[in-house]
Coordinates of C-alpha atoms in Angstrom, one line a residue:
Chain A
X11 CA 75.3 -84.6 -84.5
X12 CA 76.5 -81.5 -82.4
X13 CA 78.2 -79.1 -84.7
X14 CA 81.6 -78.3 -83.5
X15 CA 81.9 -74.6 -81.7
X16 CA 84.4 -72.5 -82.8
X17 CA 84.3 -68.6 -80.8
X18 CA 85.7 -65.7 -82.7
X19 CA 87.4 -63.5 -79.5
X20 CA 89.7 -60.2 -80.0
X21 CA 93.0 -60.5 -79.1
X22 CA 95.5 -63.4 -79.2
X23 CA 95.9 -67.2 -77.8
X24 CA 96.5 -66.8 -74.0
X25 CA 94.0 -63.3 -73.9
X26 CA 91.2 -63.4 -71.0
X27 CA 88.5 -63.2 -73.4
X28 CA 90.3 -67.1 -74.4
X29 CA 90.5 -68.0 -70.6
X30 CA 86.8 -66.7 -70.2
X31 CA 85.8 -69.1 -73.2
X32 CA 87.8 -72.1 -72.0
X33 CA 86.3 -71.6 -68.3
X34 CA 82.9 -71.4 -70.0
X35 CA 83.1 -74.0 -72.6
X36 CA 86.1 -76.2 -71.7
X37 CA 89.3 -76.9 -72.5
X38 CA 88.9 -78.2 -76.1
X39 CA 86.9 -75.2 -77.1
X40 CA 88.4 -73.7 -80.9
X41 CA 89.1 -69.9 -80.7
X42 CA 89.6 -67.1 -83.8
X43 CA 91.4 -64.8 -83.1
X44 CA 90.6 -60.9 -84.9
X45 CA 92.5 -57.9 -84.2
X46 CA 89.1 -55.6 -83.7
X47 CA 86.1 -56.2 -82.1
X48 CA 84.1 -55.5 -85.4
X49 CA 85.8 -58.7 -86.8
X50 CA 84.5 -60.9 -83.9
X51 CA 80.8 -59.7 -84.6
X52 CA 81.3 -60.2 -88.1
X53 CA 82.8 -63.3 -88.1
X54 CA 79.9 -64.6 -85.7
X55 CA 77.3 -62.6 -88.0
X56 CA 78.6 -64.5 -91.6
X57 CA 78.4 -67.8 -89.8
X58 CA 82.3 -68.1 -90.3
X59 CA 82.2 -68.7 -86.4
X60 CA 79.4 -70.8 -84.2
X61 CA 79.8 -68.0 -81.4
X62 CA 81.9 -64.9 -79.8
X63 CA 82.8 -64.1 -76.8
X64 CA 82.7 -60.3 -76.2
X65 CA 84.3 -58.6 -72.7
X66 CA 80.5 -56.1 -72.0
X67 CA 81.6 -54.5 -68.6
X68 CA 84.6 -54.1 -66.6
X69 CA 84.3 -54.0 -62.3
X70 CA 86.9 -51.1 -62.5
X71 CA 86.9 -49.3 -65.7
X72 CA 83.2 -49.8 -66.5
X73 CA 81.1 -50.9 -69.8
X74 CA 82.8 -51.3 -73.3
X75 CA 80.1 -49.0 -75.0
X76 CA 81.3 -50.2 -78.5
X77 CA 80.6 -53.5 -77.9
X78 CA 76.8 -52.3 -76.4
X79 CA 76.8 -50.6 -79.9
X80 CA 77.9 -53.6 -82.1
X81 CA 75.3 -55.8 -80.4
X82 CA 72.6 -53.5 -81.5
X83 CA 74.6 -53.6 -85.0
X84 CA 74.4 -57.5 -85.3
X85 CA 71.6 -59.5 -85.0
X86 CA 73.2 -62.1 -82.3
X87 CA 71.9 -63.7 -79.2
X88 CA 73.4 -63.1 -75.6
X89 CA 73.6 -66.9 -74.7
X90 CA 75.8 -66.6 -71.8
X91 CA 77.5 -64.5 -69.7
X92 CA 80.7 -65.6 -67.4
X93 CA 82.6 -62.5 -64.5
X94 CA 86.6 -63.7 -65.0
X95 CA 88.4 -62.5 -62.3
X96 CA 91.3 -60.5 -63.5
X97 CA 94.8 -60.3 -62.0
X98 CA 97.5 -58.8 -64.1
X99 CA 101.0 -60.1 -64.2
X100 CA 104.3 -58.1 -65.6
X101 CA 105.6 -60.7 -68.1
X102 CA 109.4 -61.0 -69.7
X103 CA 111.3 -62.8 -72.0
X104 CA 112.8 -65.7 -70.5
X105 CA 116.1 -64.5 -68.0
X106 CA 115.4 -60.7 -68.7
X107 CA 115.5 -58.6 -64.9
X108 CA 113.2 -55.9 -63.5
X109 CA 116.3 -54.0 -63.7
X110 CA 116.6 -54.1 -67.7
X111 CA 113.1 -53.1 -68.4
X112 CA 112.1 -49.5 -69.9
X113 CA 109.3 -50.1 -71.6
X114 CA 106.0 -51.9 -70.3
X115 CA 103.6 -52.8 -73.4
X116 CA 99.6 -53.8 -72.6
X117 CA 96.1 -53.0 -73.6
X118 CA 95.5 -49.2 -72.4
X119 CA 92.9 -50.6 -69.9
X120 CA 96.0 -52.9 -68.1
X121 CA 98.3 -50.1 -67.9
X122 CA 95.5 -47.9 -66.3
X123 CA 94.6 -50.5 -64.0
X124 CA 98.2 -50.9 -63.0
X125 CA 99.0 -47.0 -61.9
X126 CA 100.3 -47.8 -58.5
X127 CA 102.8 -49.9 -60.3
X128 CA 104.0 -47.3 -62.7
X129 CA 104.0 -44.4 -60.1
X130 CA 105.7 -46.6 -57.9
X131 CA 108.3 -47.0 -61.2
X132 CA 108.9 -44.3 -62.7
X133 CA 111.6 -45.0 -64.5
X134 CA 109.3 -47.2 -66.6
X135 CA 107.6 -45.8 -69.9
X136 CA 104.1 -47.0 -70.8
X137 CA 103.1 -48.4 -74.6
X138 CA 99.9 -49.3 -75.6
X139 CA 98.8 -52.6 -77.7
X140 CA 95.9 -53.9 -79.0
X141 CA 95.8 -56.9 -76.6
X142 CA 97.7 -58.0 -73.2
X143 CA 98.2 -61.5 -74.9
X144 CA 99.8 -60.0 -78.2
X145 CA 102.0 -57.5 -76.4
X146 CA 103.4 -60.9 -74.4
X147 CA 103.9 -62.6 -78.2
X148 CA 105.4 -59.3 -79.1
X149 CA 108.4 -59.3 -76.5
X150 CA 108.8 -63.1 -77.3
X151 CA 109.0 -62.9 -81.0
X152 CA 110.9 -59.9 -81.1
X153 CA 113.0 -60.8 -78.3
X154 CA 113.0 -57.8 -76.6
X155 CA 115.1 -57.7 -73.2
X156 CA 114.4 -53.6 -72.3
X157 CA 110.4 -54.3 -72.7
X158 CA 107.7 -55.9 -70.5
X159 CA 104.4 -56.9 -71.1
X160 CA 101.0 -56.7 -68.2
X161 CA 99.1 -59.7 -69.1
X162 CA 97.5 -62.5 -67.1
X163 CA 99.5 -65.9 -66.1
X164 CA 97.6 -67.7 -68.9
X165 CA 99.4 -65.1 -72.0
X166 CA 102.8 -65.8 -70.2
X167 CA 101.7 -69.6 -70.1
X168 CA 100.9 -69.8 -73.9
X169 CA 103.7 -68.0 -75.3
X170 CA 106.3 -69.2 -72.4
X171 CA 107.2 -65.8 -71.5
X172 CA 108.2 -65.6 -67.4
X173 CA 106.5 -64.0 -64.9
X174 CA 108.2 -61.8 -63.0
X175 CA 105.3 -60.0 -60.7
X176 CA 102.3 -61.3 -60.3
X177 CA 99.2 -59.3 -59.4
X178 CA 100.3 -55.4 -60.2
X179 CA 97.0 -54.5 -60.3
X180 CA 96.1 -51.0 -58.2
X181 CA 93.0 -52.9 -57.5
X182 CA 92.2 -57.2 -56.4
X183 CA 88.6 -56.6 -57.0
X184 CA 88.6 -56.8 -60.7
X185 CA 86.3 -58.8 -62.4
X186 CA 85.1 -58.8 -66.3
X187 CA 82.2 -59.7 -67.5
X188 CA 81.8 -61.2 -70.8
X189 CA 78.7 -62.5 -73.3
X190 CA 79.0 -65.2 -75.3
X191 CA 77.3 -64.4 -78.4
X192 CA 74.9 -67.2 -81.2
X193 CA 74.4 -66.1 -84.3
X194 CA 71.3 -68.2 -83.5
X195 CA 68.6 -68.5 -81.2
X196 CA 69.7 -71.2 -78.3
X197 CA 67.1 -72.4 -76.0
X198 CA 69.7 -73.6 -73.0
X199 CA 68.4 -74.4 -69.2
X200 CA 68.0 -71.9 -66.4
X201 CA 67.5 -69.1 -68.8
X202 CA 67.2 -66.7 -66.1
X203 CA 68.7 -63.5 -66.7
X204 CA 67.6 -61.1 -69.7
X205 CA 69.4 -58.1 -71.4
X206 CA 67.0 -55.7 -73.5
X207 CA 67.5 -52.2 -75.3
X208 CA 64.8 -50.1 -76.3
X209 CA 64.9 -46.1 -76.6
X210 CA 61.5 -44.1 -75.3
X211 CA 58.7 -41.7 -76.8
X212 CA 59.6 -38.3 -75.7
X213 CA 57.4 -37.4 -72.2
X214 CA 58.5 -36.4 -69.0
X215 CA 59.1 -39.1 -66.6
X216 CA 59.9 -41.3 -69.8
X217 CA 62.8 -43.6 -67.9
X218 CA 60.8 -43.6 -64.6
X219 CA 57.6 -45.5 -65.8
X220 CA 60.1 -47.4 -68.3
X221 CA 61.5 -48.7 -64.9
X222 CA 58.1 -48.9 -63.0
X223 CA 57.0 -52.1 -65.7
X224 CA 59.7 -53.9 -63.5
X225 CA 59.3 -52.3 -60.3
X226 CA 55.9 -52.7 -60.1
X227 CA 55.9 -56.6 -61.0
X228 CA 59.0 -56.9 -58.1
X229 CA 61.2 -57.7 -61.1
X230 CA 65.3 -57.0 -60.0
X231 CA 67.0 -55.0 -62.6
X232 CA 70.6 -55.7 -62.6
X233 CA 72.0 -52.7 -64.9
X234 CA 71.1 -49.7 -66.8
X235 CA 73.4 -48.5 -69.8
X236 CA 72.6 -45.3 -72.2
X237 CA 74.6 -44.6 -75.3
X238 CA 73.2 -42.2 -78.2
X239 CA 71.4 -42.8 -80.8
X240 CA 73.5 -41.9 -83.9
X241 CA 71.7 -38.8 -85.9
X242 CA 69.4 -38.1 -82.9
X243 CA 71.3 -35.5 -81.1
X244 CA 71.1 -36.0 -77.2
X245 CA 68.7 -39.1 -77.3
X246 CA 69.4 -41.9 -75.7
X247 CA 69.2 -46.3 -76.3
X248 CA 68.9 -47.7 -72.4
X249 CA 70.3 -51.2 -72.1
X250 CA 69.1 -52.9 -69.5
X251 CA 69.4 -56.6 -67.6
X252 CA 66.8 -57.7 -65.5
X253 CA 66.3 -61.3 -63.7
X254 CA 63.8 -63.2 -65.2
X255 CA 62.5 -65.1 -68.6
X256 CA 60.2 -63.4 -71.0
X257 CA 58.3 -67.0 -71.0
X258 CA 57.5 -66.2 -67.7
X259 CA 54.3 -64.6 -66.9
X260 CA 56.1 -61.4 -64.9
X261 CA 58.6 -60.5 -67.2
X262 CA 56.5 -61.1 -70.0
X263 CA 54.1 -58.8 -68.7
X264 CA 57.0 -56.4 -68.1
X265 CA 57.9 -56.8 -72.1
X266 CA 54.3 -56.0 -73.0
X267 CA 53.7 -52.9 -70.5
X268 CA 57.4 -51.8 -71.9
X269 CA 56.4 -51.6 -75.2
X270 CA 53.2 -49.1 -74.7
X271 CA 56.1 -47.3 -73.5
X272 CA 58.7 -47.5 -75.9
X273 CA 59.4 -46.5 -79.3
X274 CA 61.9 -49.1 -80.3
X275 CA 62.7 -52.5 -77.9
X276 CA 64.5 -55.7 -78.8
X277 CA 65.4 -58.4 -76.7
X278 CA 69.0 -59.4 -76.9
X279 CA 69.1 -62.6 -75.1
X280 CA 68.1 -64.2 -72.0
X281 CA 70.7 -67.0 -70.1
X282 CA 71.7 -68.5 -67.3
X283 CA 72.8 -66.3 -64.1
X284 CA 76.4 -66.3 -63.6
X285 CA 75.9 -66.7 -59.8
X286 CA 80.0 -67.1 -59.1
X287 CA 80.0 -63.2 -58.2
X288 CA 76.5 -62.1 -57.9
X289 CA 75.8 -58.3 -59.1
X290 CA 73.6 -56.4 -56.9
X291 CA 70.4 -55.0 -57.8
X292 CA 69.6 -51.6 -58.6
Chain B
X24 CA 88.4 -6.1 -59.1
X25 CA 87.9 -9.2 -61.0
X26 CA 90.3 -11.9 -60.6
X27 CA 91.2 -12.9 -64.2
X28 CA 89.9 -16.1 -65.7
X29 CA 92.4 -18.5 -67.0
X30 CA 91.1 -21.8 -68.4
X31 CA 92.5 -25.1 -68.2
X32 CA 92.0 -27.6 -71.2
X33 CA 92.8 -30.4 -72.8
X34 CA 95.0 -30.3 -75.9
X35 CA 96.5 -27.6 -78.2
X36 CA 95.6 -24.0 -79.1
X37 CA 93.1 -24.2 -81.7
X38 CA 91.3 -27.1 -80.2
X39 CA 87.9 -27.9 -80.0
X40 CA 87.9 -26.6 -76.6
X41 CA 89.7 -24.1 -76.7
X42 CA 86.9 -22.9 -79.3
X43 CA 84.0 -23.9 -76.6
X44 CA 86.2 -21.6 -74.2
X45 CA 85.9 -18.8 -76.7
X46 CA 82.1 -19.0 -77.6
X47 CA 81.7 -19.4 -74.3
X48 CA 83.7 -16.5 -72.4
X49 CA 84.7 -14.6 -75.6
X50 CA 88.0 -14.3 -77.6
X51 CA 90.3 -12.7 -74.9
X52 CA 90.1 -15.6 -72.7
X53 CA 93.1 -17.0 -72.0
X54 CA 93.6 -20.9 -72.0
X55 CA 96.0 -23.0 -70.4
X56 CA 97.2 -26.3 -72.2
X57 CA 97.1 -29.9 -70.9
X58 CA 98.0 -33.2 -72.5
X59 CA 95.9 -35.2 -70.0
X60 CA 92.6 -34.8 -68.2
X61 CA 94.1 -35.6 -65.1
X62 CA 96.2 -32.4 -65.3
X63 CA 93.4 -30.0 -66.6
X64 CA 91.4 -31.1 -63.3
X65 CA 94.7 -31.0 -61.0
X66 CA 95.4 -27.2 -62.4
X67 CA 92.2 -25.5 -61.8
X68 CA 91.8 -28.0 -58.3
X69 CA 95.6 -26.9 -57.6
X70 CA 94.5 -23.0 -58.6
X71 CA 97.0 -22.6 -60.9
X72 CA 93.3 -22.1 -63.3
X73 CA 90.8 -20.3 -62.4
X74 CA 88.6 -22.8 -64.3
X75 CA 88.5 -25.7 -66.3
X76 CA 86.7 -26.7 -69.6
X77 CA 86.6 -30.5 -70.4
X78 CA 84.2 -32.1 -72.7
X79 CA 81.6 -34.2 -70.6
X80 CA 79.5 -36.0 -73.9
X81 CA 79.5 -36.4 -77.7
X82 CA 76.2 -36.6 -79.5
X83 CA 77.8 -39.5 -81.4
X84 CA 80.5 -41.4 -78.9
X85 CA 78.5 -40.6 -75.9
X86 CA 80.0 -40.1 -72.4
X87 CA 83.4 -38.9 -72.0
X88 CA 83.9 -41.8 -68.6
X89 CA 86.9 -40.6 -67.7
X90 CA 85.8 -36.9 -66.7
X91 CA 82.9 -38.2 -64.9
X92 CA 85.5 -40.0 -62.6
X93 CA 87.9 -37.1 -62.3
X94 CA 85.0 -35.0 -62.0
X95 CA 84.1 -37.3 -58.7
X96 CA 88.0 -37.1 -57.6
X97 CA 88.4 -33.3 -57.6
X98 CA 86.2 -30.8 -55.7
X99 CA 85.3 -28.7 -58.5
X100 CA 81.8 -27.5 -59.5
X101 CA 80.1 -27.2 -62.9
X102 CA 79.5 -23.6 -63.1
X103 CA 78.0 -23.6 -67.2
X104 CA 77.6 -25.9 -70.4
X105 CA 77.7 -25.2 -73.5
X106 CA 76.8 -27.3 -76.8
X107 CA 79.5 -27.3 -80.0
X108 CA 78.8 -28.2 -82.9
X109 CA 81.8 -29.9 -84.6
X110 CA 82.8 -30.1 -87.6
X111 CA 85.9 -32.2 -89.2
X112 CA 87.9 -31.2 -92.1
X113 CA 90.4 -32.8 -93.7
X114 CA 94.1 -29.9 -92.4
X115 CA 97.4 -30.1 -94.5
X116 CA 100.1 -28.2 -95.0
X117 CA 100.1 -25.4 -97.5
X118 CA 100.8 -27.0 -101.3
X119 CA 99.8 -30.5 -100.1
X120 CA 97.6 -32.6 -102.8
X121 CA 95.4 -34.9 -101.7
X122 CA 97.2 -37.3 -103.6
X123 CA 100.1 -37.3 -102.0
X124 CA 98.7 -38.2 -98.7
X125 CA 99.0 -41.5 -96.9
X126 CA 98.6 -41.6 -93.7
X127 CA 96.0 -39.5 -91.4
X128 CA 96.6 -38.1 -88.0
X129 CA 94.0 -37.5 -85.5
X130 CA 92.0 -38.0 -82.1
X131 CA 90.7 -41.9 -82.0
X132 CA 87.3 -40.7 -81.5
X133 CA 87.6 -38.0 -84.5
X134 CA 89.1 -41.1 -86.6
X135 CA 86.2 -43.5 -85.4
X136 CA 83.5 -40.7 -86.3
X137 CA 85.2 -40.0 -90.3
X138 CA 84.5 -43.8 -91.0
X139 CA 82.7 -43.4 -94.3
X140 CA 85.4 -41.3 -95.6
X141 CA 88.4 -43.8 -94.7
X142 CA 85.9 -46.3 -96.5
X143 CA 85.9 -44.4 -99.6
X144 CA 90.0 -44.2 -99.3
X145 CA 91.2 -47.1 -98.6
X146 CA 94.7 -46.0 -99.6
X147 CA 94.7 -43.6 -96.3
X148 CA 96.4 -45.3 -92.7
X149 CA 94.6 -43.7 -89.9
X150 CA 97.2 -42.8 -86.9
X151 CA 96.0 -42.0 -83.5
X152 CA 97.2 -38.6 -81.4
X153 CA 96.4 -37.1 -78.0
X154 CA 94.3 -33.9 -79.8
X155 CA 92.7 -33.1 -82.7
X156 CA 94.7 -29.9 -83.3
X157 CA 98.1 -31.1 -81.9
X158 CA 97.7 -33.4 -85.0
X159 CA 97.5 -30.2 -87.0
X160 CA 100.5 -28.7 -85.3
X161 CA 102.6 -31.7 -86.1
X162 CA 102.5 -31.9 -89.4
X163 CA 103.4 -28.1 -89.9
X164 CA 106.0 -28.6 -87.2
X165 CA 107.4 -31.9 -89.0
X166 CA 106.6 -30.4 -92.6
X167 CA 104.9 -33.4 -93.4
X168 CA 103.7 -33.5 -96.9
X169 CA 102.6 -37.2 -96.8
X170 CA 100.2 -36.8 -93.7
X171 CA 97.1 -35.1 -93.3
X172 CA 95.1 -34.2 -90.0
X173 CA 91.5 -34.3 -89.2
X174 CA 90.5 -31.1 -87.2
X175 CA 88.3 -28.3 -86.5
X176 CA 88.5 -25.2 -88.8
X177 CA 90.2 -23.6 -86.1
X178 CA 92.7 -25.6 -85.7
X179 CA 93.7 -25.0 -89.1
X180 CA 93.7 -21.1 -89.2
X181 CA 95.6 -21.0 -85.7
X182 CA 98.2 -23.2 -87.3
X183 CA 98.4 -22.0 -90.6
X184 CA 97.5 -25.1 -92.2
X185 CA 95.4 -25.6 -95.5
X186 CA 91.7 -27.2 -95.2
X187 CA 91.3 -29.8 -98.0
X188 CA 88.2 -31.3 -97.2
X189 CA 85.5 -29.7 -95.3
X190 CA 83.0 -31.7 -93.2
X191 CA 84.4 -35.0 -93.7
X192 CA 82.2 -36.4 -90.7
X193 CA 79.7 -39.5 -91.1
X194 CA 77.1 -37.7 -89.3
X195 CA 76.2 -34.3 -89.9
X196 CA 74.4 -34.1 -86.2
X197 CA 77.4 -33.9 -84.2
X198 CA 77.8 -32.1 -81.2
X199 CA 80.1 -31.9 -77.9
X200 CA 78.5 -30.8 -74.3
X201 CA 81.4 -29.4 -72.4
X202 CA 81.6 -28.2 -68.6
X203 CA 83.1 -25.3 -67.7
X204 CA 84.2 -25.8 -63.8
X205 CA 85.6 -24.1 -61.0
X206 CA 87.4 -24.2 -57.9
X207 CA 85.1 -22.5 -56.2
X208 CA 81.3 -22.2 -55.9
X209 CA 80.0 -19.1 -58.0
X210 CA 76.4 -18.0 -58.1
X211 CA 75.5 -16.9 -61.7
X212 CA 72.2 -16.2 -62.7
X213 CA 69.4 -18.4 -64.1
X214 CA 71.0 -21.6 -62.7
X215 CA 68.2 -23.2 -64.2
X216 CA 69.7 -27.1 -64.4
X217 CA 71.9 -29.2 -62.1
X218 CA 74.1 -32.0 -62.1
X219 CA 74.2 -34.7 -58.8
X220 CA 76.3 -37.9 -58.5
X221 CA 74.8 -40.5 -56.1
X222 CA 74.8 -44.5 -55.1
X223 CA 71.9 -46.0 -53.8
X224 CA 71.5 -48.8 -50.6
X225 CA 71.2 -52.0 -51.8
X226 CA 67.6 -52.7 -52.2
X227 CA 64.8 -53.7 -54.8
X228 CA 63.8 -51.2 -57.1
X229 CA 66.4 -48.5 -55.2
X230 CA 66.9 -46.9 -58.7
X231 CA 63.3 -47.0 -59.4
X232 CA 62.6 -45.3 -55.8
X233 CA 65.6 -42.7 -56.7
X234 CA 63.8 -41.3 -60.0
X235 CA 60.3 -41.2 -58.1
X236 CA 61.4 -38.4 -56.3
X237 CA 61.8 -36.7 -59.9
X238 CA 59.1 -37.9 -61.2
X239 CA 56.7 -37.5 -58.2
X240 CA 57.5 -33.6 -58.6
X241 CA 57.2 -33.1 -62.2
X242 CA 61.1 -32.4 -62.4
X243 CA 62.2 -33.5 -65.9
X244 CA 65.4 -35.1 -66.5
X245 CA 67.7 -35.1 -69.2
X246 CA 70.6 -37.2 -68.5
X247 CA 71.4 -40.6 -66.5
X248 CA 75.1 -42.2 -66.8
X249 CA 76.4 -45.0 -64.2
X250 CA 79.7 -46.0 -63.9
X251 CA 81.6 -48.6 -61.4
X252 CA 82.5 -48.0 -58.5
X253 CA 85.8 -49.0 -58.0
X254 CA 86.9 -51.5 -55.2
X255 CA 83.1 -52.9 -54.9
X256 CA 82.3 -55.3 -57.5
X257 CA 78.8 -54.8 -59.8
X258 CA 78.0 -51.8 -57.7
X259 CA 77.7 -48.3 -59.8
X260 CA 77.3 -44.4 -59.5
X261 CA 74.7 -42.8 -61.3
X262 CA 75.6 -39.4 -62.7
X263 CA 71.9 -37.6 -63.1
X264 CA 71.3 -34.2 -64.8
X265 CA 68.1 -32.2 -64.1
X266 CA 66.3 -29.3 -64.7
X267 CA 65.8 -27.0 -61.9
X268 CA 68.4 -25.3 -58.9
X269 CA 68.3 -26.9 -55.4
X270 CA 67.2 -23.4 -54.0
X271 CA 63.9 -23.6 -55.5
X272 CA 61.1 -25.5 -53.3
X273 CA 60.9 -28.6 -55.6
X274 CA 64.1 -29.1 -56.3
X275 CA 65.4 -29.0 -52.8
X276 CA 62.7 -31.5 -51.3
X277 CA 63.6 -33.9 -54.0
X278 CA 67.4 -34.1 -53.1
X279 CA 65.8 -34.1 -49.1
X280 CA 64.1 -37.5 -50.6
X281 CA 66.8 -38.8 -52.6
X282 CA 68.9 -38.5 -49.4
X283 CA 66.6 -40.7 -47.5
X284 CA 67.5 -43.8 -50.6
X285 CA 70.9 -43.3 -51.4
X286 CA 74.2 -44.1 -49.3
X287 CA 76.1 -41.2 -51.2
X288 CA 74.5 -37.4 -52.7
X289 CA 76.5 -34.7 -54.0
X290 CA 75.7 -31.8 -56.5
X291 CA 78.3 -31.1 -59.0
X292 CA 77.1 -28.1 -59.9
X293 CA 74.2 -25.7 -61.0
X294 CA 74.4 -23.6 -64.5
X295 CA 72.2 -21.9 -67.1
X296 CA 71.3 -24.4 -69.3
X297 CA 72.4 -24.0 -72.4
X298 CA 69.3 -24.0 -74.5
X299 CA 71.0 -23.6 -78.1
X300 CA 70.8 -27.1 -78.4
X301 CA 67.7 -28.5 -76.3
X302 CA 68.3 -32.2 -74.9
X303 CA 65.4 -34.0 -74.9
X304 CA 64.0 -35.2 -71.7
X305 CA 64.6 -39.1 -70.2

């Protein structure tokens, strides 16, 4: 018998990391909500979850770097990865006007996505949250009439808030990227996308003949990511995604040729291809 | 006659870099305060700085993101680096036992880097504030006697506060890598490293091709970052530090061959490197 899935996200009901699950995994899928990101990971990590579902990258604001760092932290597989597209909405308590609102509450990345808004409105003071969702169940619970929240359609849907603008965003193009996350190995079809971090012995030309394992097997790399290693002043973990399978013969080739290379490397998952917004190569 | 330097930075007197301003152009230097990033760049691009000093990296937090964008946005070059080591102590004000404090006011990143010591006090509520020593200044301001803020040692002394606890830090090896900038180009001597920004043309291997040209002529690199670029989905900047000055023969035809791969080229900046702390190479 299938055991039941139940994803640990951050944030509340109605968040995009809940519309990214429930695009992924359906409509039935169980969500746990945590407050920090640490909490999903460890939730997944003590089995008191099946999976989580962590935003990785952002098309405007770029990588979440501490969720790069809490992958290398937990020993859970990438199993999936999904791009939701993002469209932000300025969200009221039922019958409140754009003319009563001083106060707009979201997650820090919302209100800086949403600048044109607020320099177009500047009467309007910004307040930052933990989640877009939670600032909507804020302004409901609390009943506030002079505060707004910047969430997406599905926040004002779940806690039956009203939308008064839809799509405030400075930019349309904004898409997230998210990885679901096993706390055990899954062996799903088309496996054919792989994310790896390894750091390098210290020569010259260390990242260029890390890359040339790839390069020279015509293997596409779709991302490159350095944070530092904690402890190791000014050295560097790469994480990388490139398209492929380590049961293949290329990339396993690749793995092998990397690790003559390397002086740590782990494989962090390989699944399918989201192909709905393809990234290019690099 | 010399035009007199004044340096635009972010947060209080007594900062962190206001103390990377002073080890870096000595104690008369005057500083100009900002709350935001935005503003330090808009001064010194504005010239109403001469210059500008904004942290670019943390040995332990890595990349500061948001100056590599503003340091895209604003036409301002990198004219030195320096390396500070940083230190956190636990400031109050004068009489105040460590018993009597609850709650603990600081920059999120000096919060997030003091985790063992919140561990070991669980009693203590962490509070987030723009600046490390504006935290300081508030609670001498406010006469706080039930709040505490973490800080350098100079924040304390230019504030008058008390240092309970010295080195609070989880990790000993901790160091920032600030830029010093200015509005225009200046010529110093033994502009020994330099600092590009570039996107590539969309092919196979393009990033691959781009560090060949490094790699082809020996040049050793020490720093790669990528970040989105805004408006075109999955596509990314890569922010590249190397050692060497595009007036020297090597240098120069490298950036002649990188221009032949890459849609976009611009150096930020050439400075003497600032060899108290030696990166190793990538």
């Amino acid at each position: 018998m299938c055991e039941k899935m139940i994803i640990a996200i951050q944030g509340e009901r109605g968040s995009y990391s809940e519309q990214a699950a429930t695009e992924l995994l359906g409509f039935e899928v169980e969500v746990s909500c945590c407050e920090y990101f640490e909490e999903v990971f460890e939730r997944t990590a003590n089995k008191n979850t099946t999976h989580c579902l962590i935003p990785i990258e952002n098309s405007l604001s770029g990588s979440i770097h501490k969720n790069y760092d809490l992958l290398l932290r937990h020993n859970l597989k990438i199993t999936r990865e999904i791009n939701l597209p993002v469209q932000h909405s300025l969200v009221v308590a039922p019958g409140v006007k754009f003319e009563e609102i001083k106060v707009v509450i979201s997650h820090p990345v919302a209100l800086d996505q949403c600048e044109k808004f607020f320099e177009k409105n500047p009467q309007l003071t910004k307040q930052s949250a933990y989640d877009t969702s939670g600032s909507v169940k804020r302004i409901m619970e609390e009943g506030l009439k002079s505060s707004a929240a910047i969430a997406g359609e599905r926040a004002a849907e779940h806690h039956e808030a009203e939308i008064l603008m839809a799509g405030i965003q400075d930019n349309p193009e904004n898409f997230t990227r998210f990885f679901l996350l096993a706390s055990k190995l899954e062996m799903g079809e088309n496996r054919n996308k792989t994310s790896i971090v390894f750091s390098f012995k210290n020569t010259p030309g260390a990242l260029f003949k890390c890359l040339s394992v790839f390069a020279l097997r015509d293997i596409d790399l779709y991302k490159i990511e350095s944070r530092p290693i904690p402890g190791r002043a000014w050295e560097y973990l790469f994480y990388m995604d490139f398209l492929g399978n380590p049961e293949e013969e290329a990339p396993r080739n690749a793995l092998r040729h990397l690790s003559e290379l390397t002086e740590f490397l782990e494989v962090l998952g390989s699944y399918p291809r989201d192909a709905k917004l393809e990234k290019k190569r690099i």
